[in-house]
Coordinates of C-alpha atoms in Angstrom, one line a residue:
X1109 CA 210.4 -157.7 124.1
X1110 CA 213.3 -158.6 125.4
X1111 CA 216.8 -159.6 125.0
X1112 CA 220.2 -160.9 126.7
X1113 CA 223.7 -162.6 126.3
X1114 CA 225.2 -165.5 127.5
X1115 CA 228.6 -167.5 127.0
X1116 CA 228.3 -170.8 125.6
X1117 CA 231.4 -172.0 125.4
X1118 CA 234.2 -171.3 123.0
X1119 CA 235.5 -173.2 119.6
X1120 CA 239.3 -173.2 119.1
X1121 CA 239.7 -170.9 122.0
X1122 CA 237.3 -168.2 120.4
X1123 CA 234.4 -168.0 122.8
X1124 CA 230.7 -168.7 121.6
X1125 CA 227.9 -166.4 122.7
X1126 CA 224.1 -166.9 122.7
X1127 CA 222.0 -164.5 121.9
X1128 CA 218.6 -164.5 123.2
X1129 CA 215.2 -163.3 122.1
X1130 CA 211.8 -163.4 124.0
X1131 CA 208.6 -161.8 122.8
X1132 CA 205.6 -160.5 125.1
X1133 CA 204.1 -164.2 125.0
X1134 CA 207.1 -165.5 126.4
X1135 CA 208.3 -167.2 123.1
X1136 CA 212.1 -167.9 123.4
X1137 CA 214.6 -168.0 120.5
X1138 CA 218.5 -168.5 121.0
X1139 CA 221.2 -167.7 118.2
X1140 CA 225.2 -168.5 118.8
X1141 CA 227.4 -167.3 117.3
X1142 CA 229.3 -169.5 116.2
X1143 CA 227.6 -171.5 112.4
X1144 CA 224.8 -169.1 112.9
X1145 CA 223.4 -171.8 115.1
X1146 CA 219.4 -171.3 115.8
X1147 CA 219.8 -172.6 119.3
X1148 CA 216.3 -172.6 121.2
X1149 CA 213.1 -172.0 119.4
X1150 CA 210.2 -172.4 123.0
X1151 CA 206.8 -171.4 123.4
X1152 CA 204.8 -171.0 126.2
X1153 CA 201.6 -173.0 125.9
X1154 CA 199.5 -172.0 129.1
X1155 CA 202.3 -171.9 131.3
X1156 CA 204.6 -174.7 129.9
X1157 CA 207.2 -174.5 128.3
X1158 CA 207.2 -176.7 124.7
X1159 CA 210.6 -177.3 122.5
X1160 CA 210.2 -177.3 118.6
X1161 CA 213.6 -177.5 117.2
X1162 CA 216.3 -179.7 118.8
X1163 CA 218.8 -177.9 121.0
X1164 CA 221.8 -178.9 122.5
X1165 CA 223.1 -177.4 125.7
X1166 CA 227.0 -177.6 125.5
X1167 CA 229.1 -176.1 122.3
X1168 CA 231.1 -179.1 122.8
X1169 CA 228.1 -181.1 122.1
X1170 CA 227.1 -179.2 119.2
X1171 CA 230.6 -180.0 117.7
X1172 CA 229.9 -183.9 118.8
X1173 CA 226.7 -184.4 117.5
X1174 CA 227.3 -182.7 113.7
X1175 CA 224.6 -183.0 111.4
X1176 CA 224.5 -179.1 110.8
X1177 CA 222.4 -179.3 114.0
X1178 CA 220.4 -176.2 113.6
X1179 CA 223.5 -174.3 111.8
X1180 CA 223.2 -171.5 108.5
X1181 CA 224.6 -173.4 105.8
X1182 CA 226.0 -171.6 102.7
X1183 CA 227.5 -169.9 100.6
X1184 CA 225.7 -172.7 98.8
X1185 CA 223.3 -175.2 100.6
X1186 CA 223.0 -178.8 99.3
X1187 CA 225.6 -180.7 96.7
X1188 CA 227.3 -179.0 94.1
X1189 CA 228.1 -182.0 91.5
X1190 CA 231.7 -182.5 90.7
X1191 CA 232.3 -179.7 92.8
X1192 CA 232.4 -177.4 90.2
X1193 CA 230.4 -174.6 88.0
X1194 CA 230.8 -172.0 85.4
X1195 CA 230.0 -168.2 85.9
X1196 CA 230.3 -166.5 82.7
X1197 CA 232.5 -168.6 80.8
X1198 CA 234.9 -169.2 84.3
X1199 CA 235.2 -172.8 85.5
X1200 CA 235.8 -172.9 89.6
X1201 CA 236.3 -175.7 91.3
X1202 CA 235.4 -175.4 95.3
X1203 CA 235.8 -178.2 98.3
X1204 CA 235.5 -181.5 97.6
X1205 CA 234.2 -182.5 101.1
X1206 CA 232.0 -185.6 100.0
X1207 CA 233.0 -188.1 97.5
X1208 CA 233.0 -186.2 94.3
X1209 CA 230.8 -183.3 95.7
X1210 CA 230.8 -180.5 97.5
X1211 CA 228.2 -180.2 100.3
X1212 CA 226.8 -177.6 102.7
X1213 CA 229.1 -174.8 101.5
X1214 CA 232.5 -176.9 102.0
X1215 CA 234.4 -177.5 104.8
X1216 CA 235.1 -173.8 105.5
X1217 CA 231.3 -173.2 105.3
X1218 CA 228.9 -170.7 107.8
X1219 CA 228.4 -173.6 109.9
X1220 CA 231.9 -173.4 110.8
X1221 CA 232.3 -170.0 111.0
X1222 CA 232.5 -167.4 114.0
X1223 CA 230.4 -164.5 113.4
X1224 CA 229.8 -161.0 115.3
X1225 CA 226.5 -160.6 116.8
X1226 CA 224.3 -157.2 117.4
X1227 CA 221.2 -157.4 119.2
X1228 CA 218.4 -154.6 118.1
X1229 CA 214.7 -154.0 119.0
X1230 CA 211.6 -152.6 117.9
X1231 CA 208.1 -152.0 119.8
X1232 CA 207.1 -155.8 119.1
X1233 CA 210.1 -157.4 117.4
X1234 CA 213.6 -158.4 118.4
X1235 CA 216.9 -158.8 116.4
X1236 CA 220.1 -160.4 116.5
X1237 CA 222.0 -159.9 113.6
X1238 CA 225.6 -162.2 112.8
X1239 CA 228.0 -160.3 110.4
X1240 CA 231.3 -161.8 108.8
X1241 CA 233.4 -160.6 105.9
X1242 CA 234.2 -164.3 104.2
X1243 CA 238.0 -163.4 102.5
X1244 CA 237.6 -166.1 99.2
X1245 CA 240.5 -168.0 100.5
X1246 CA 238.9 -168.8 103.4
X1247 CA 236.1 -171.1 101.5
X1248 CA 237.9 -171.5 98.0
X1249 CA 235.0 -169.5 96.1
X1250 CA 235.4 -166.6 94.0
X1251 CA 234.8 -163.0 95.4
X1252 CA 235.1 -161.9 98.4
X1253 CA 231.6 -161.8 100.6
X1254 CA 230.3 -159.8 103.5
X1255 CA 227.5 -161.9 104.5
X1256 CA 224.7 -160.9 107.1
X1257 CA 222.1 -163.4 109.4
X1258 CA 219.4 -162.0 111.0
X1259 CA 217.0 -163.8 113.1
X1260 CA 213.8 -161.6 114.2
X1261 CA 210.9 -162.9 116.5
X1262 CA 208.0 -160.8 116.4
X1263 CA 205.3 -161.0 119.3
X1264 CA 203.4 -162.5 117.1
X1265 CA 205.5 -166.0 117.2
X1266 CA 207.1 -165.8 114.2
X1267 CA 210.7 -166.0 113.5
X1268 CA 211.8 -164.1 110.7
X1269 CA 215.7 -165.5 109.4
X1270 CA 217.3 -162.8 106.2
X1271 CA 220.4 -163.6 104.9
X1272 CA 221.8 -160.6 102.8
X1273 CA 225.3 -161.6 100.5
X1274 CA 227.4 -158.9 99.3
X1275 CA 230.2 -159.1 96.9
X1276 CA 233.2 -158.1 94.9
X1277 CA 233.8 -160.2 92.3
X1278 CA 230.8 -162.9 91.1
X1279 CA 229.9 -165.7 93.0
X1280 CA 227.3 -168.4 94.5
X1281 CA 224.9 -167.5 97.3
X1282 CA 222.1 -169.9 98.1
X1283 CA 221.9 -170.1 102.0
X1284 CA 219.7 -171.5 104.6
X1285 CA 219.6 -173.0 108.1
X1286 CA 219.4 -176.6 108.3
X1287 CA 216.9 -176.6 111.2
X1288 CA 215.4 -179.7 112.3
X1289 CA 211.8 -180.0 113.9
X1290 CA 210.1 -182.4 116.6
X1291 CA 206.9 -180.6 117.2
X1292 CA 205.1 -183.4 119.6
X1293 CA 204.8 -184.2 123.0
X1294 CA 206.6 -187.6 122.7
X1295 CA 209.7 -186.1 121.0
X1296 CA 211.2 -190.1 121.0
X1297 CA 210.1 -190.5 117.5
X1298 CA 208.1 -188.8 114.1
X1299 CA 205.7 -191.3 114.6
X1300 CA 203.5 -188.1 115.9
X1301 CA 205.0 -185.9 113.6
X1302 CA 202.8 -184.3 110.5
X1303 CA 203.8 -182.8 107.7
X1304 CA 202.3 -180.6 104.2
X1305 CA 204.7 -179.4 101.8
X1306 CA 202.6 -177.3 98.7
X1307 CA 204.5 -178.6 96.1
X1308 CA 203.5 -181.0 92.8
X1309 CA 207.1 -182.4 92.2
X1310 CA 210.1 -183.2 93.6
X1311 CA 213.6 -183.5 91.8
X1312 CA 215.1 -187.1 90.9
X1313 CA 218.4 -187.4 92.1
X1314 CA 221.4 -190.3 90.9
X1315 CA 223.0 -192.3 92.9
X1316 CA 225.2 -190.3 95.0
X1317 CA 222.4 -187.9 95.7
X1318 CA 222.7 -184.3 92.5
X1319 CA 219.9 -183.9 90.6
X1320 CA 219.3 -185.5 87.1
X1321 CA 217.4 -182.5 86.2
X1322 CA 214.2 -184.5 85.9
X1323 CA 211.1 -183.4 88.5
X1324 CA 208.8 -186.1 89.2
X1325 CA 205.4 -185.8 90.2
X1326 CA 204.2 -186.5 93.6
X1327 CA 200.5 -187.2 92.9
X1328 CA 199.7 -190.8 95.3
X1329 CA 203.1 -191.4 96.0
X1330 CA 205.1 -191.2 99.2
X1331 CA 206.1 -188.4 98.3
X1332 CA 202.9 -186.5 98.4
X1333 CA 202.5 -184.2 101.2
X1334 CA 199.8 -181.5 99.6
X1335 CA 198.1 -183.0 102.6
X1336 CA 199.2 -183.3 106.2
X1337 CA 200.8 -186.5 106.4
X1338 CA 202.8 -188.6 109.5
X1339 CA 205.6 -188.9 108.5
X1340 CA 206.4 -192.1 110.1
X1341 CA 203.7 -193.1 107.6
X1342 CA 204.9 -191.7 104.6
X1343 CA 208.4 -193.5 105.7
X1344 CA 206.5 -196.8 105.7
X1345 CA 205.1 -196.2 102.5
X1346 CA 208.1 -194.9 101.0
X1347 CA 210.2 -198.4 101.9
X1348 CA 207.6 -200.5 100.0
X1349 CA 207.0 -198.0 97.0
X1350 CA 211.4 -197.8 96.7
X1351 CA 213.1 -199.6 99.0
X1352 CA 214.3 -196.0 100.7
X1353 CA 214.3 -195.6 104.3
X1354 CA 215.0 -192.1 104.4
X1355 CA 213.7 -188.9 102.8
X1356 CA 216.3 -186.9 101.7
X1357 CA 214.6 -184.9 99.4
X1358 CA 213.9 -181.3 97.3
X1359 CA 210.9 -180.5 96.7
X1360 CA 209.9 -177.6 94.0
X1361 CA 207.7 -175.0 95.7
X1362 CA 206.1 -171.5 94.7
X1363 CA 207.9 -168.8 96.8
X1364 CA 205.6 -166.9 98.5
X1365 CA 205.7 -164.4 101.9
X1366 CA 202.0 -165.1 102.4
X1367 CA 201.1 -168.2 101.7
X1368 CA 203.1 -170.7 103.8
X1369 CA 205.2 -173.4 101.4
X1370 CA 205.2 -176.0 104.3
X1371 CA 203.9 -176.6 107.6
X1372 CA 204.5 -179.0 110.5
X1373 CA 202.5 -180.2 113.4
X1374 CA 201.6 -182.6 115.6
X1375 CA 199.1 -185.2 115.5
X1376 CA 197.5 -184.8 118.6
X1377 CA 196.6 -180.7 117.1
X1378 CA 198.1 -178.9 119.7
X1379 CA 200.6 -176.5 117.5
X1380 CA 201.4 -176.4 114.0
X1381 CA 204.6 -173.9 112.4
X1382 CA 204.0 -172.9 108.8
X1383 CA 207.3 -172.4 106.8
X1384 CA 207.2 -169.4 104.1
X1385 CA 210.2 -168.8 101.7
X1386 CA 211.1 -166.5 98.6
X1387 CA 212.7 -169.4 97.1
X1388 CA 212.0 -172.3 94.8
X1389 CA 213.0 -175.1 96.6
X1390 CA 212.2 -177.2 100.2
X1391 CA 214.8 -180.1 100.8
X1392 CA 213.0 -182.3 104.0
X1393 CA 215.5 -184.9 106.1
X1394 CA 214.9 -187.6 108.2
X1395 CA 217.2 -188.4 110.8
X1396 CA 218.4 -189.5 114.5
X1397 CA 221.4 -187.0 115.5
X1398 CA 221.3 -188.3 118.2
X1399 CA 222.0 -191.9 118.8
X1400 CA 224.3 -193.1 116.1
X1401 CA 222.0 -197.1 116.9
X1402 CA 218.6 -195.5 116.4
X1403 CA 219.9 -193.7 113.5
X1404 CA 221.2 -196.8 111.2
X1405 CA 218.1 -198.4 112.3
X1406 CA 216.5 -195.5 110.8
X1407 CA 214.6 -195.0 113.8
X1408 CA 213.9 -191.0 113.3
X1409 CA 213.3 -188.2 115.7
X1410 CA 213.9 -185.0 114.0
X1411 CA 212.8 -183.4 110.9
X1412 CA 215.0 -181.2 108.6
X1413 CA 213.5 -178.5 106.3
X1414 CA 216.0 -176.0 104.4
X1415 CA 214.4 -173.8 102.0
X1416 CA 216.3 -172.5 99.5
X1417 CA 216.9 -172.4 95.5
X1418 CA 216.9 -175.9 93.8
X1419 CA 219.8 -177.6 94.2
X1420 CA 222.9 -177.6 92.3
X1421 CA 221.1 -174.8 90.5
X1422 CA 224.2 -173.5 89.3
X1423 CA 224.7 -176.7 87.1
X1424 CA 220.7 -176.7 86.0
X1425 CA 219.1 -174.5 83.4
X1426 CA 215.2 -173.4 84.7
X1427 CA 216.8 -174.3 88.9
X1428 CA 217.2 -170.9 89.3
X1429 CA 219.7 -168.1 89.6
X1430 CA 222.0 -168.2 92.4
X1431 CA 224.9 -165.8 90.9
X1432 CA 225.7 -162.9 93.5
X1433 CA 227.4 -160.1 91.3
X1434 CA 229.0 -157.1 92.5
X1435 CA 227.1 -154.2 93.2
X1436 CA 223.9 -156.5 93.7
X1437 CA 223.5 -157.5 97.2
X1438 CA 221.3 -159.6 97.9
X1439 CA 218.6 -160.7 101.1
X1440 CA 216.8 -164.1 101.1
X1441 CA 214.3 -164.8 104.0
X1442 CA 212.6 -167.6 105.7
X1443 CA 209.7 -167.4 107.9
X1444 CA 208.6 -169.6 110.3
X1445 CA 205.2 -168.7 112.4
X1446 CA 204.6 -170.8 115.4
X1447 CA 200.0 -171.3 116.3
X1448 CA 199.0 -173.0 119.0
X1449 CA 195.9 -174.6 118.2
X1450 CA 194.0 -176.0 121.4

């Protein structure tokens, strides 16, 4: 194993380091430090080099593009409707940073946030872990939280990320990283994209995108993906079925650390990366981040899977718990392990 340091540029004159990890097989992931950004996740496939995740090479670019490119998202990912919940009996109200929502954690969230980096090793795995202490002014939610990201890659090819939330006073933790996938050759498009997400429903959402509270089943509908699907495909069926052009979507899933909730691949069976999670919920998200034309045409390049607990739990009775209380920290991991398959 190995790893190493790099500058990447700075944000508001605080500079950005990348943190690099690369296993025996010559697997390659990259952290910054700044939004907890996974940077680089390449393998080595007989001598070549092969991209999975989109990457940008500039800070300056990652700031440009948006999107959460890549970035940790929390204390809470997904909407919070109204922008508001109750922890025992206590209304708070937190950033209103779209419409009459708050998304992604607000617009003080991890993804905007510089964190302190350690690097650490052991006989076949590598470490970087990102520390901050979040004062609750900073974000506008109760209780003050020291919040750890760690991103392992074994020699194995998997990549390991643990967020662990400590705090004083009760609160919402609910994290993830808002990666996003092209796992093909011909990364122009998901048009050689598949996908399998193990999951029997998916939540309805209203009109500005919280969840009614209704699941709906995915049996012969677009939304199936029990079995790998294009997704190009599935997008095709999904604009005559609804009208949508997009998924933007949570999925309910069985947590599980050995039996993957999701997997991606490519149609031409070269490499597949099954996603495992200790959490109840999948969100999956189509988009261009690239080229603001291609992207209102909804002509897709990159796929987007956060795990994490249902959405707006908080606001949802049977979602799941997302309450951090003092004295009760808490770690939430998701896996991702990388197979080569010709």
């Amino acid at each position: 194993m190995e790893t190493k340091t790099s500058d990447f540029g700075a944000v508001d004159g605080q500079p950005v380091t990348r943190y690099t990890l690369i296993n025996d097989q010559q697997t390659r992931i990259s952290v910054l430090s700044y939004g907890g950004t996974w940077q680089e996740f390449v393998v080595n496939e007989d001598g070549v080099e092969k991209p999975l995740i989109w990457s940008l090479d500039r800070m300056a670019d990652y700031q440009r593009v948006g999107f959460c490119l890549c970035q940790s998202i929390g204390r809470v990912a997904g909407r919070i409707g109204g922008a508001q919940f109750d922890i025992d009996g206590q209304t708070y109200h937190v950033d209103m940073n779209e419409k009459t929502h708050s998304l992604h954690g607000g617009a003080h969230g991890f993804n905007t946030l510089q964190f302190a980096g350690e690097l650490s090793q052991t006989t076949d795995s590598a470490s970087v872990t990102l520390s901050r202490h979040i004062d609750h002014a900073e974000d506008n939610y109760p209780g003050n939280l020291d919040v750890q990201i760690k991103f392992t890659l074994t020699n194995d090819n998997r990549v390991s990320i643990a967020f662990t939330g400590d705090t004083d006073a009760a609160t919402l933790f609910n994290p993830t990283n808002h990666v996003y996938w092209n796992t093909t050759d011909d990364r122009t498009s998901l048009a050689q994209q598949w996908l399998q997400i193990h999951s029997t429903d998916h939540l309805e959402f209203n009109g500005t995108k919280i969840p009614t509270g209704k699941r709906l089943p995915v049996k012969d509908t677009a939304y199936d993906f029990n079995y790998p699907q294009p997704v190009q495909d599935s997008l095709n069926q999904l604009k005559v079925e609804t009208h949508k052009l997009e998924f933007d979507d949570a999925y309910e899933v069985t947590p599980s650390a050995d039996q993957p909730i999701a997997s991606v691949g490519d149609l031409a069976g070269k490499r597949r990366v099954d996603l495992y999670s200790d959490r109840n919920s999948l969100i999956i998200y189509t988009a261009n981040p690239f080229d603001a034309d291609q992207q209102k045409q909804h002509h897709y390049n990159a796929l987007a899977t956060e795990a994490q607990t249902l959405p707006d739990a908080i606001n949802h009775a049977g979602f799941g718990d997302i309450v951090l209380r003092p004295g009760q920290p808490v770690t939430q991991t998701i896996s991702y392990q990388y197979q080569a398959l010709k």
